[in-house]
Short mmCIF file of C-alpha atoms in Angstrom, two decimals:
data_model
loop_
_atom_site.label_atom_id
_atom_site.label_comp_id
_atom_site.label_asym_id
_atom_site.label_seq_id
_atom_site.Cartn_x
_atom_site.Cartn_y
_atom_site.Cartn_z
CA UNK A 288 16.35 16.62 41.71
CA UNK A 289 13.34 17.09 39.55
CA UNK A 290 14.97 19.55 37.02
CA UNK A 291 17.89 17.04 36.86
CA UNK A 292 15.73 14.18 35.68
CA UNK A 293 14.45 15.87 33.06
CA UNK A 294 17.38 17.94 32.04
CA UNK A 295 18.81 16.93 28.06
CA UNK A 296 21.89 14.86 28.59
CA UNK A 297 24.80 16.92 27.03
CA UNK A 298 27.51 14.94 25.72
CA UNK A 299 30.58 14.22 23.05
CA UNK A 300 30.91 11.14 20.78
CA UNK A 301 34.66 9.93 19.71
CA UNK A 302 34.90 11.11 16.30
CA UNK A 303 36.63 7.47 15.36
CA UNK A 304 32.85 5.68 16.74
CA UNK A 305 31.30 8.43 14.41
CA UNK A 306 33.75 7.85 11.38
CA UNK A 307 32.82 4.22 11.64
CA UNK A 308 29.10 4.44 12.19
CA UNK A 309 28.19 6.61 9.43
CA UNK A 310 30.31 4.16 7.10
CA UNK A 311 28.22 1.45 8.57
CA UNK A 312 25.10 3.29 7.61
CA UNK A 313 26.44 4.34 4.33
CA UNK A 314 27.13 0.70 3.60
CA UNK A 315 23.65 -0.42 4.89
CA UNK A 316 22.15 2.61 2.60
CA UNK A 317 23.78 1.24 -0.34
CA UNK A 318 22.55 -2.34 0.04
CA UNK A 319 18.89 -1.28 0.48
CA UNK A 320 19.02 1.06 -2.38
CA UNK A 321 20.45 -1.58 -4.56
CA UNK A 322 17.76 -4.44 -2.95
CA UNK A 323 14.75 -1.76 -3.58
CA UNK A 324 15.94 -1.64 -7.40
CA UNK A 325 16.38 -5.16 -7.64
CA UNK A 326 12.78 -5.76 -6.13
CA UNK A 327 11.69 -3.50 -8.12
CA UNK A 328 12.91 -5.03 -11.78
CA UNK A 329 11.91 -8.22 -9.89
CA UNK A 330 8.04 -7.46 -8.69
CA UNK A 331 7.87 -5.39 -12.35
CA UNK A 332 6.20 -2.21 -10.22
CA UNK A 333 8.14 1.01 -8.79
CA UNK A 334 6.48 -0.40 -5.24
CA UNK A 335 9.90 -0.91 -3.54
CA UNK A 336 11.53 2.48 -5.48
CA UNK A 337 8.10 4.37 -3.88
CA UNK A 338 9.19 2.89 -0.64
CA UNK A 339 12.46 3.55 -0.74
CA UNK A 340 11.67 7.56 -1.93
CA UNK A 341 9.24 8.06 1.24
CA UNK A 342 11.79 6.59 3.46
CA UNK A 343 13.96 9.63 2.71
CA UNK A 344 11.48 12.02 4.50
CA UNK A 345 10.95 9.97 7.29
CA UNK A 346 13.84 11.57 8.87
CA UNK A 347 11.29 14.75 9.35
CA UNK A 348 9.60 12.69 12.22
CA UNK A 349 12.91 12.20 13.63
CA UNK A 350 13.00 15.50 16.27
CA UNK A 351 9.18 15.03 17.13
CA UNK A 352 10.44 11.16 18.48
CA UNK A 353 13.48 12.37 20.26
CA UNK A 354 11.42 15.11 21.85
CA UNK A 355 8.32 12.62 23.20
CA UNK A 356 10.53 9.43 23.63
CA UNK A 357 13.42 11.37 25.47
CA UNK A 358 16.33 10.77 23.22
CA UNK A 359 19.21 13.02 22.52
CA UNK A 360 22.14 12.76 20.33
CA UNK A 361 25.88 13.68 21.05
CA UNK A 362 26.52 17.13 21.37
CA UNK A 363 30.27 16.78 20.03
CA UNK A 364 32.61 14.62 18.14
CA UNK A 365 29.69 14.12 14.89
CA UNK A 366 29.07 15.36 11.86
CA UNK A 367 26.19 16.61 11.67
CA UNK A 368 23.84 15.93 8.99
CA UNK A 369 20.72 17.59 8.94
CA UNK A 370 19.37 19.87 11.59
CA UNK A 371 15.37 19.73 12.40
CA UNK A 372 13.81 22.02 14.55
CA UNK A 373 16.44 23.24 16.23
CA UNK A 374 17.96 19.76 16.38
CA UNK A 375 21.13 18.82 14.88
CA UNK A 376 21.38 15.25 14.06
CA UNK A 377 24.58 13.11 12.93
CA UNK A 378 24.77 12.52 9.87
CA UNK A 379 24.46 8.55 10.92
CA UNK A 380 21.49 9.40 12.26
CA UNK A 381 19.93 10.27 7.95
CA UNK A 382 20.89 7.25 6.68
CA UNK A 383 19.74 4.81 9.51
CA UNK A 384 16.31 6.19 8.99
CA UNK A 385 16.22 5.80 5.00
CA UNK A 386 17.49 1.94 5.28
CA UNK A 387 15.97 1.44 8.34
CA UNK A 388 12.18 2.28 6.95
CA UNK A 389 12.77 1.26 3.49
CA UNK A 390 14.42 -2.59 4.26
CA UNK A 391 11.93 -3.43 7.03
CA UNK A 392 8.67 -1.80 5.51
CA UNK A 393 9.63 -3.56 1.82
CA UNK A 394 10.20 -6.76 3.26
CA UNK A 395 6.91 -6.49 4.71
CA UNK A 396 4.97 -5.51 2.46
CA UNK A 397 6.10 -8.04 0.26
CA UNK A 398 5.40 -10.39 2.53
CA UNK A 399 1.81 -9.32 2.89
CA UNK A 400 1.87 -9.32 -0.78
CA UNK A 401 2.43 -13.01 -0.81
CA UNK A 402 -0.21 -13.98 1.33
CA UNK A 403 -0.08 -13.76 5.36
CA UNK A 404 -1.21 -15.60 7.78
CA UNK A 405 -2.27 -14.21 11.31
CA UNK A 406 0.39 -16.53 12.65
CA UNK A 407 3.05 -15.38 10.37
CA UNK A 408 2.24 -11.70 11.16
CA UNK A 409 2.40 -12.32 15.26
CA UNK A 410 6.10 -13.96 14.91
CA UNK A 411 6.94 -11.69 12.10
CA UNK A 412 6.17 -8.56 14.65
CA UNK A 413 8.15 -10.49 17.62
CA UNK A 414 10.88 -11.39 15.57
CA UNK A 415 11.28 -7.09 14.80
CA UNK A 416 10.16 -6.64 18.69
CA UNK A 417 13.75 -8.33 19.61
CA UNK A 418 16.06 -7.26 16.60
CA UNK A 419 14.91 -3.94 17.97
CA UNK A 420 15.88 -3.89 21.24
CA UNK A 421 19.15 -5.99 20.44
CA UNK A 422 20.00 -3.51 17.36
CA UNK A 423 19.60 -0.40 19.93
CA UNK A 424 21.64 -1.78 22.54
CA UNK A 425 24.68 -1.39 19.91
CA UNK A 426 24.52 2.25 19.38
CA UNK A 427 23.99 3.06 22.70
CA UNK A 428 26.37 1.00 23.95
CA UNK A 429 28.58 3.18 22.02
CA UNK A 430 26.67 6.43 22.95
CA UNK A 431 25.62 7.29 19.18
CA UNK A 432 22.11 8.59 21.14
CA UNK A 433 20.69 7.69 24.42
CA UNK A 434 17.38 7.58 26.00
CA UNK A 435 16.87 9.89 29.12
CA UNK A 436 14.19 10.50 32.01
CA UNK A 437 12.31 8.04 33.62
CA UNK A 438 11.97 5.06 31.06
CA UNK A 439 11.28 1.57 33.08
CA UNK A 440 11.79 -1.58 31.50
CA UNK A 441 15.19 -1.37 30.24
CA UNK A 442 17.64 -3.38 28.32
CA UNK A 443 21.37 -2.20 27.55
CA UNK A 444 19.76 1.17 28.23
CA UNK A 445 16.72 0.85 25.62
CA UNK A 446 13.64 1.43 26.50
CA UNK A 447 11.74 -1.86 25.83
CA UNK A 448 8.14 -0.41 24.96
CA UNK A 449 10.29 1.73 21.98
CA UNK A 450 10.61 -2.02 20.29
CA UNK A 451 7.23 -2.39 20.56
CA UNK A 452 6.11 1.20 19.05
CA UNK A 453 9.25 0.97 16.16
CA UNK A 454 7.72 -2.70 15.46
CA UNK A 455 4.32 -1.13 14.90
CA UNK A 456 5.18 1.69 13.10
CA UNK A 457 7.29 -0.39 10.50
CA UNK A 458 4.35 -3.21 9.89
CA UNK A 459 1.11 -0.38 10.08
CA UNK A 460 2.72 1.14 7.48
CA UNK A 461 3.77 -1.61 5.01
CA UNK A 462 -0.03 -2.79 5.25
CA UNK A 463 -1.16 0.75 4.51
CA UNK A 464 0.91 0.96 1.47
CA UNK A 465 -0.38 -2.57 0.36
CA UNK A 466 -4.17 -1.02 1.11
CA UNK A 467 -3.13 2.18 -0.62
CA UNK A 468 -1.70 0.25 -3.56
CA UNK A 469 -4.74 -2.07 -3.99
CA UNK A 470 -7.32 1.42 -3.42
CA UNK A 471 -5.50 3.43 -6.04
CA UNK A 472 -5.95 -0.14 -8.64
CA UNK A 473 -2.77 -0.57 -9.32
CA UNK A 474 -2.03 -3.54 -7.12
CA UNK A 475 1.30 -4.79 -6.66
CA UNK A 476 0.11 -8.15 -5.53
CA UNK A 477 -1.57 -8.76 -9.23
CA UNK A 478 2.56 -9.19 -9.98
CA UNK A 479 4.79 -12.15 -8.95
CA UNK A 480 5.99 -10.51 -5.92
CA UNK A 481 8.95 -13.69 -5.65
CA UNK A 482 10.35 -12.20 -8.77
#
């Protein structure tokens, strides 16, 4: 029984889910590469294009996350788009980190950028706590990945406390690029972030 639990789920995908979830993505991808250029013509600082760059390699943390949160990815039926580690991932799977990092850490740290209040921040992090968990019922709903082992506190099959740690992870890092920015002297927020 033991082995079982822990045992990687080994599975196929319908190709026709992963046609239409890597055009998805590609359309998402588009829109926050053409928002990042327009916020960055608009803020007059390469901010949003620097954010938009380092969401590319965020895909890198990508097998280290599957392998501690106990998530796996179809086995068949996807394209695959970059292999990690011994860890082929769809090619979905690329361009939901890229948008993914670079929409939600931009829009925060422009909204640091424009001043933030403590109250703002704690519904700002709840609001991204819920369009987590709602925006990862989708996918697995449609078995583009799914979580495995013991994992309590589900919803739609997604682990709740991942909402929590993706929440962080999004908002720690927009306020260290803001702290970066400001330590390096070449603060963004000396710019009309509105634009």
């Amino acid at each position: 029984g033991e082995d079982k639990m822990h045992a990687v789920p080994f599975y196929a995908l319908s190709p026709t889910v992963d046609y239409w979830a890597t055009l998805i993505c590609l359309a998402f991808l588009v829109v926050t590469v053409a928002n990042c250029l327009w916020r960055a013509r608009a803020m007059q600082s390469p901010l949003p294009i620097i954010i938009l760059l380092g969401s590319i390699g965020t895909i890198a943390l990508e097998p280290m996350v599957d392998v501690l949160g106990s998530l796996v990815f179809p086995n068949e039926g996807v394209r695959i788009g970059i292999n990690l580690m011994g860890r082929p991932m769809p090619i979905y799977i690329s361009l939901i980190w890229i948008f993914y990092w670079a929409g939600g850490v931009l829009f925060v740290t422009e909204m640091i950028l424009k001043g933030v209040t403590l109250n703002r921040w704690m519904i700002t992090g709840l609001v991204f706590v819920i369009l987590a968990v709602l925006i990862e019922t989708i996918p697995i709903h449609y078995g583009m990945w799914t979580y495995y082992n013991v994992q309590p506190l589900r919803f739609g099959g997604f682990p709740l406390f991942w909402g929590f740690v993706n929440t962080s992870a999004v908002m720690g890092t927009a306020a260290a690029i803001v702290l970066l920015d400001r330590l390096l002297g070449n603060p963004a927020s000396q710019r009309d972030p509105v634009g």
